[in-house]
Short mmCIF file of C-alpha atoms in Angstrom, two decimals:
data_model
loop_
_atom_site.label_atom_id
_atom_site.label_comp_id
_atom_site.label_asym_id
_atom_site.label_seq_id
_atom_site.Cartn_x
_atom_site.Cartn_y
_atom_site.Cartn_z
CA MET A 144 45.33 12.81 68.73
CA ARG A 145 47.69 10.47 66.32
CA ALA A 146 50.89 12.27 65.04
CA ILE A 147 50.33 10.84 61.02
CA TRP A 148 53.40 12.93 59.70
CA LYS A 149 57.03 14.27 61.01
CA GLY A 150 59.19 16.87 59.29
CA ALA A 151 61.15 20.47 60.11
CA VAL A 152 59.23 23.86 58.98
CA SER A 153 62.15 26.16 57.73
CA PHE A 154 62.28 29.22 56.31
CA GLY A 155 66.03 30.48 56.12
CA LEU A 156 68.66 28.97 58.00
CA VAL A 157 65.93 28.40 60.51
CA SER A 158 65.07 24.29 60.73
CA VAL A 159 62.01 24.29 63.55
CA PRO A 160 60.74 20.20 64.21
CA VAL A 161 57.35 19.27 63.98
CA LYS A 162 54.53 16.90 64.13
CA LEU A 163 51.27 17.06 61.62
CA TYR A 164 47.79 16.39 63.24
CA ALA A 165 44.80 16.03 61.45
CA ALA A 166 42.93 19.48 62.57
CA THR A 167 39.36 18.53 61.50
CA GLU A 168 37.45 14.99 61.27
CA SER A 169 34.34 14.15 59.38
CA HIS A 170 30.64 13.82 61.37
CA ASP A 171 28.85 12.76 58.03
CA VAL A 172 26.19 10.49 58.64
CA SER A 173 26.84 7.11 56.88
CA PHE A 174 25.17 4.18 56.05
CA ARG A 175 26.64 1.01 55.22
CA GLN A 176 24.80 -1.07 52.65
CA VAL A 177 22.80 -4.72 53.52
CA HIS A 178 20.45 -7.26 52.40
CA ALA A 179 16.98 -5.55 53.66
CA LYS A 180 16.15 -9.70 55.02
CA ASP A 181 18.53 -10.18 56.77
CA GLY A 182 20.61 -6.77 57.38
CA GLY A 183 23.93 -8.64 56.57
CA ARG A 184 26.81 -6.45 54.92
CA ILE A 185 27.26 -5.94 51.18
CA ARG A 186 30.55 -7.14 50.21
CA TYR A 187 31.89 -5.91 46.83
CA GLN A 188 34.84 -8.36 44.85
CA ARG A 189 37.78 -7.04 42.58
CA VAL A 190 36.72 -7.95 38.98
CA CYS A 191 38.22 -7.70 35.73
CA SER A 192 36.27 -5.57 33.55
CA LEU A 193 37.51 -7.55 30.15
CA ASP A 194 37.22 -11.84 31.47
CA GLY A 195 34.88 -11.24 34.26
CA GLU A 196 37.47 -13.21 37.10
CA GLU A 197 37.99 -11.56 40.68
CA VAL A 198 41.43 -10.21 40.55
CA PRO A 199 44.31 -11.23 42.86
CA TYR A 200 45.08 -7.84 45.20
CA ALA A 201 49.07 -9.06 44.12
CA ASP A 202 47.78 -9.01 40.45
CA ILE A 203 46.63 -5.45 40.22
CA ALA A 204 48.44 -2.39 38.50
CA LYS A 205 48.10 1.34 38.61
CA GLY A 206 46.75 2.26 34.99
CA TYR A 207 46.47 5.61 33.63
CA GLU A 208 43.38 5.89 31.01
CA THR A 209 44.05 8.66 28.09
CA GLU A 210 41.45 11.01 26.56
CA ASP A 211 40.68 8.40 24.23
CA GLY A 212 39.99 5.80 26.48
CA GLU A 213 42.88 3.92 25.91
CA MET A 214 44.82 2.50 29.25
CA VAL A 215 48.68 2.47 29.75
CA VAL A 216 50.35 0.09 32.81
CA LEU A 217 52.57 1.13 35.07
CA ASP A 218 54.94 -1.23 36.53
CA ASP A 219 57.06 -0.38 39.43
CA GLU A 220 59.84 0.48 37.18
CA ASP A 221 58.23 3.19 35.82
CA LEU A 222 57.20 4.81 39.43
CA SER A 223 60.35 4.51 40.90
CA SER A 224 61.77 6.99 38.10
CA LEU A 225 58.46 9.63 39.13
CA PRO A 226 59.97 12.12 41.86
CA SER A 227 59.96 11.88 44.80
CA ALA A 228 57.23 12.64 47.14
CA SER A 229 59.18 11.41 50.59
CA SER A 230 60.37 14.71 51.79
CA ARG A 231 60.47 15.88 55.50
CA GLU A 232 60.65 19.23 54.76
CA ILE A 233 58.45 21.93 55.10
CA ALA A 234 59.71 24.54 52.58
CA VAL A 235 58.99 28.78 53.20
CA GLU A 236 58.99 29.63 49.68
CA LYS A 237 57.28 33.45 51.01
CA PHE A 238 55.48 34.81 52.63
CA VAL A 239 52.18 36.89 51.54
CA PRO A 240 49.25 38.91 52.84
CA SER A 241 46.54 37.20 54.10
CA ASP A 242 43.67 38.53 51.31
CA GLN A 243 45.72 37.59 48.41
CA ILE A 244 44.21 34.28 48.98
CA ASP A 245 40.90 32.75 47.55
CA PRO A 246 39.79 30.34 49.98
CA LEU A 247 38.51 27.92 47.58
CA LEU A 248 42.04 26.88 47.01
CA PHE A 249 42.44 25.28 50.69
CA GLU A 250 41.39 21.66 50.99
CA LYS A 251 43.12 20.35 54.18
CA SER A 252 43.56 21.17 57.50
CA TYR A 253 46.86 20.00 60.00
CA TYR A 254 48.09 21.70 63.49
CA LEU A 255 51.74 21.81 63.84
CA GLU A 256 52.86 21.00 67.21
CA PRO A 257 57.05 21.57 67.94
CA GLU A 258 59.38 18.76 69.14
CA LYS A 259 60.61 20.00 72.51
CA THR A 260 64.30 21.48 70.78
CA GLY A 261 61.88 23.11 68.64
CA ALA A 262 59.91 24.64 70.26
CA LYS A 263 61.85 28.27 70.60
CA PRO A 264 61.85 28.96 66.48
CA TYR A 265 58.00 27.41 66.67
CA ALA A 266 57.13 30.43 68.76
CA LEU A 267 59.40 33.11 67.22
CA LEU A 268 57.46 31.77 63.25
CA ARG A 269 53.89 32.01 64.61
CA GLN A 270 54.45 35.60 66.07
CA ALA A 271 56.25 36.78 62.89
CA LEU A 272 53.08 35.31 61.66
CA ARG A 273 51.22 36.80 63.20
CA ASP A 274 52.73 40.42 64.09
CA ALA A 275 53.16 40.74 60.03
CA ASP A 276 49.34 39.53 59.51
CA ARG A 277 50.75 37.05 56.27
CA MET A 278 50.44 33.84 55.84
CA ALA A 279 53.28 31.50 54.82
CA VAL A 280 53.15 29.50 51.46
CA VAL A 281 55.07 26.24 51.44
CA THR A 282 55.82 23.12 50.00
CA VAL A 283 55.52 19.72 51.84
CA ALA A 284 54.56 15.94 50.51
CA ILE A 285 52.41 14.15 52.81
CA ARG A 286 51.37 11.06 51.77
CA ASN A 287 53.36 10.42 48.27
CA ARG A 288 51.40 13.75 46.97
CA THR A 289 53.56 16.70 46.74
CA SER A 290 51.74 20.01 47.78
CA ILE A 291 51.57 23.60 48.13
CA ALA A 292 49.90 25.00 51.55
CA VAL A 293 50.07 27.98 53.71
CA LEU A 294 51.28 28.42 57.31
CA ARG A 295 48.87 30.51 59.21
CA VAL A 296 48.62 31.17 63.08
CA ARG A 297 44.55 30.30 64.86
CA GLU A 298 43.78 30.60 68.48
CA THR A 299 42.73 27.85 69.84
CA ASP A 300 41.24 27.37 74.10
CA ASN A 301 44.95 25.80 74.63
CA GLY A 302 46.55 28.68 73.36
CA ASP A 303 48.01 30.09 69.30
CA VAL A 304 48.99 27.37 67.10
CA ILE A 305 50.49 26.95 63.90
CA VAL A 306 48.02 25.60 61.09
CA LEU A 307 49.08 24.00 57.74
CA GLN A 308 46.20 23.99 55.04
CA THR A 309 47.40 21.82 51.99
CA MET A 310 45.94 24.20 48.61
CA MET A 311 44.55 23.05 45.34
CA TRP A 312 47.03 23.48 41.87
CA PRO A 313 46.11 25.96 40.38
CA ASP A 314 44.77 24.41 37.38
CA GLU A 315 42.03 21.81 39.64
CA VAL A 316 40.18 24.83 40.10
CA ARG A 317 37.27 25.27 37.41
CA THR A 318 36.03 28.03 35.62
CA PRO A 319 32.03 28.21 35.71
CA ASP A 320 31.16 28.00 32.23
CA PHE A 321 28.54 30.50 32.73
CA SER A 322 26.98 34.13 33.20
CA VAL A 323 25.44 35.88 35.18
CA ASP A 324 23.42 38.22 32.57
CA VAL A 325 20.61 40.49 34.20
CA ASP A 326 20.55 43.24 31.39
CA ASP A 327 17.79 41.51 29.84
CA LEU A 328 15.95 41.53 32.81
CA GLY A 329 15.66 45.13 33.37
CA GLU A 330 17.51 47.77 35.41
CA ILE A 331 17.92 47.33 39.17
CA LYS A 332 16.51 50.08 40.63
CA ASP A 333 18.04 52.18 43.75
CA SER A 334 14.99 51.30 46.17
CA GLU A 335 15.76 47.75 45.59
CA VAL A 336 19.20 48.38 46.69
CA LYS A 337 18.36 49.75 49.53
CA MET A 338 15.76 46.85 50.34
CA ALA A 339 18.69 44.58 50.09
CA GLN A 340 21.47 46.26 52.45
CA MET A 341 18.66 46.72 55.01
CA LEU A 342 18.00 43.28 54.75
CA VAL A 343 22.35 42.41 55.01
CA GLU A 344 22.50 44.92 57.94
CA THR A 345 19.52 43.94 59.82
CA LEU A 346 20.97 39.88 59.61
CA ALA A 347 24.45 41.51 60.51
CA GLY A 348 26.52 39.67 63.20
CA ASP A 349 29.18 37.65 64.58
CA PHE A 350 29.88 34.30 63.30
CA ASP A 351 30.34 31.81 66.29
CA ALA A 352 30.08 28.50 65.48
CA SER A 353 27.58 26.66 68.30
CA ASP A 354 24.65 28.42 66.57
CA PHE A 355 24.42 26.02 64.41
CA SER A 356 24.01 22.35 64.45
CA ASP A 357 23.71 19.31 62.05
CA ASP A 358 20.14 18.86 61.82
CA TYR A 359 20.23 15.85 59.36
CA ALA A 360 22.65 14.18 61.45
CA GLU A 361 20.65 14.20 64.46
CA ALA A 362 17.45 12.98 63.36
CA VAL A 363 18.91 10.31 61.89
CA GLU A 364 20.15 9.34 64.98
CA ALA A 365 16.84 9.84 66.94
CA VAL A 366 15.12 7.76 64.37
CA VAL A 367 18.34 4.68 65.33
CA LYS A 368 17.55 5.49 69.33
CA ALA A 369 13.85 4.76 68.26
CA LYS A 370 14.73 1.24 66.49
CA ILE A 371 17.30 0.47 69.16
CA GLU A 372 14.36 1.04 71.96
CA GLY A 373 11.30 -1.16 69.80
CA GLY A 374 13.67 -3.82 69.63
CA GLU A 375 13.87 -3.37 66.24
CA VAL A 376 18.00 -4.51 66.19
CA GLN A 377 19.29 -7.58 63.74
CA ARG A 378 22.30 -9.03 65.03
CA THR A 379 24.98 -10.00 62.64
CA GLU A 380 27.77 -11.42 62.68
CA THR A 381 31.55 -10.12 61.28
CA THR A 382 32.42 -13.40 59.35
CA THR A 383 29.23 -15.02 57.63
CA LYS A 384 29.08 -17.68 54.81
CA GLY A 385 26.45 -17.42 51.45
CA SER A 386 23.66 -19.29 53.40
CA GLY A 387 23.95 -17.13 56.75
CA GLU A 388 25.71 -19.85 58.95
CA VAL A 389 28.35 -18.02 61.00
CA VAL A 390 31.82 -19.88 60.06
CA ASP A 391 34.13 -20.41 62.90
CA LEU A 392 37.06 -18.64 62.64
CA LEU A 393 39.47 -21.94 63.15
CA ALA A 394 37.17 -23.82 61.18
CA ALA A 395 37.93 -20.71 58.55
CA LEU A 396 41.83 -20.81 58.65
CA GLN A 397 41.76 -24.83 57.60
CA ARG A 398 40.06 -24.17 54.33
CA SER A 399 42.21 -21.41 54.00
CA VAL A 400 45.35 -24.13 54.47
CA GLN A 401 43.04 -26.84 52.23
CA ALA A 402 43.03 -24.30 49.33
CA ALA A 403 46.45 -23.32 49.26
CA LYS A 404 47.87 -26.63 49.60
CA LYS A 405 45.24 -27.69 46.54
CA SER A 406 46.69 -24.36 44.65
CA ARG A 407 50.01 -26.40 44.70
CA GLY A 408 49.05 -29.72 43.65
CA GLU A 409 49.74 -31.05 47.29
CA ASP A 410 47.72 -34.39 48.78
CA VAL A 411 44.70 -32.91 50.46
CA ASP A 412 42.78 -34.66 53.23
CA GLU A 413 39.48 -35.02 51.89
CA SER A 414 38.23 -36.15 55.12
CA ASP A 415 37.83 -33.05 56.44
CA SER A 416 35.41 -31.04 55.23
CA SER A 417 36.44 -27.92 56.34
CA ALA A 418 38.03 -28.35 53.19
CA ASP A 419 35.08 -28.76 50.97
CA ASP A 420 34.28 -25.13 51.14
CA GLY A 421 38.46 -23.04 50.93
CA ASP A 422 36.95 -20.76 48.09
CA GLU A 423 34.36 -19.40 50.39
CA ALA A 424 35.75 -19.10 53.56
CA ALA A 425 38.08 -16.89 50.97
CA ASP A 426 35.77 -14.66 48.96
CA ASP A 427 34.08 -13.70 52.50
CA GLY A 428 37.29 -12.18 54.07
CA ASP A 429 37.44 -8.93 55.24
CA GLU A 430 39.33 -6.17 53.07
CA ALA A 431 42.28 -7.54 54.44
CA ALA A 432 42.09 -10.95 54.45
CA GLU A 433 41.28 -9.69 50.24
CA GLU A 434 44.52 -7.71 49.89
CA LYS A 435 46.40 -11.22 50.13
CA PRO A 436 46.84 -13.33 46.52
CA ALA A 437 44.76 -15.24 46.32
CA PRO A 438 44.69 -18.83 45.09
CA ARG A 439 45.24 -19.74 40.95
CA LYS A 440 42.81 -22.34 40.77
CA ARG A 441 42.85 -23.06 36.69
CA ALA A 442 46.71 -23.46 37.11
CA ALA A 443 46.71 -26.28 39.59
CA THR A 444 43.43 -28.09 38.50
CA LYS A 445 45.51 -30.76 36.76
CA LYS A 446 47.94 -31.07 39.80
CA ALA A 447 45.15 -30.88 42.55
CA SER A 448 43.18 -33.40 40.22
CA THR A 449 45.94 -35.15 40.16
CA ALA A 450 46.30 -35.29 44.18
CA LYS A 451 42.72 -35.64 44.53
CA LYS A 452 42.85 -39.23 42.47
CA THR A 453 46.09 -39.71 45.20
CA THR A 454 44.57 -38.58 48.28
CA SER A 455 41.42 -41.10 47.10
CA THR A 456 43.11 -44.17 46.98
CA LYS A 457 45.63 -43.91 49.72
CA LYS A 458 42.02 -43.40 52.13
CA THR A 459 40.65 -46.88 49.93
CA ALA A 460 43.42 -48.88 51.37
CA ALA A 461 43.94 -47.11 54.72
CA LYS A 462 40.16 -48.35 55.24
CA LYS A 463 40.60 -51.70 53.95
CA THR A 464 43.53 -51.93 56.69
CA ALA A 465 41.59 -50.15 59.34
CA ALA A 466 38.43 -52.81 58.84
CA LYS A 467 40.85 -55.81 59.51
CA LYS A 468 42.57 -54.59 61.97
CA THR A 469 40.39 -51.34 64.16
CA PRO A 470 37.49 -53.67 66.68
CA ALA A 471 34.38 -51.41 65.80
CA LYS A 472 35.06 -49.55 68.85
CA LYS A 473 37.58 -47.76 68.22
CA THR A 474 36.40 -46.13 65.41
CA THR A 475 32.74 -45.18 67.07
CA SER A 476 34.98 -43.64 69.45
CA ARG A 477 37.40 -41.60 66.17
CA LYS A 478 34.61 -41.12 64.73
CA THR A 479 33.40 -38.95 68.05
CA ALA A 480 36.36 -37.38 68.25
CA ALA A 481 36.02 -36.38 64.67
CA LYS A 482 32.69 -34.55 65.21
CA LYS A 483 33.93 -32.83 68.40
CA ALA A 484 37.86 -31.21 66.73
CA SER A 485 34.88 -29.88 63.63
#
C-alpha cells in the first residue's frame, strides 16, 4: 500500500502524526471502447463546442456554469483568492455517539497509520474511541477539498486500526420527492404483519461478507478466458497511425520536432519523410502527450510557408551542386543510408 497523504490528527493539545491509505478499491468490471473491426482503442479529443477546434491543454481554463446557462471563466488569480484547502491537520471537533450518524453520509474510507513518533498517542486515541463507543467528527483537506469526516476503530486481521471516513455535506444529500402512502390500498392486517415478521426471523443471521460474490465479474472473466483459449484475441499496438500502421517511437519524436519547428517558422528539412505526418503523431499520442500544448497552426501559417519556400530554394541549389561534384555511386550510397536511418 502507498500513502496518499501525510498529516496529523489533533485533539486537544495532543498531535498524532499519521499517514493516510485508501482503505477500499473498486473491482468493477470495466470495458474499453474499441473499433469492432480491429480492436483499436477509441481516443477522444478536447474540442471547443463553439468553433469546433481542438483545444491545447495549456488553453483550458476552469469555468463555472450558472443556473441560466452562462459561463464564468476563472483564472489563476481568482482561484488563488479562494480559501486554502492545503492544511495537513485532521482537527477533531467533537466525539459523538456512533448511532447518530446516518450511513448515507459516508463517502470514502481511509486507514490511518501512525508515524513512529505518534504510536503512543495513536493507541491512546484508539482506546478512547473504542471504550466510549463514539466517533470523532473531524475536518480534513484531501486533494484540495475540505471535508467533514469521522474517525472510528475497525477490527482487522492485523489488529485494530483507526479509519477515517469522509462524509457528504448536508446539502449534498437529496430529499426524495415522493412519498409511500398505502392508505388507498387498505389497512395492513395483523396476519400479514406476523407473516412478514416470521420471514425476517427465518432469514435472520450474522453478516459475513464472504457469503457473497460478484457473479457478474466472474461471468465476464469466464467469457474472456474462453475467448482467449479459443484464439479470439486481437493483438493491438498502443500507438498506431490512422491506417493501423505501427508508428516507430523515434519517427514519432522526429515528426514532433519537425511540427514544432514549423510552428515557430524555422527551416525544416522536407526530405525527412517523418516531417509529413507530424500533426498525426501528435494527435495519436496518449493522455500524457495530449496535456502538452499543441502547436498553433494558424498563427504559424505564413512563417511556415515562407520557410518552406526558402528550404525548397536551398534544396534545389544543393542538388545542382551535388550533381556536378558527387559521383553516381555516392548518391546511391546516401539513398541507401537514408532508407536505413528511416
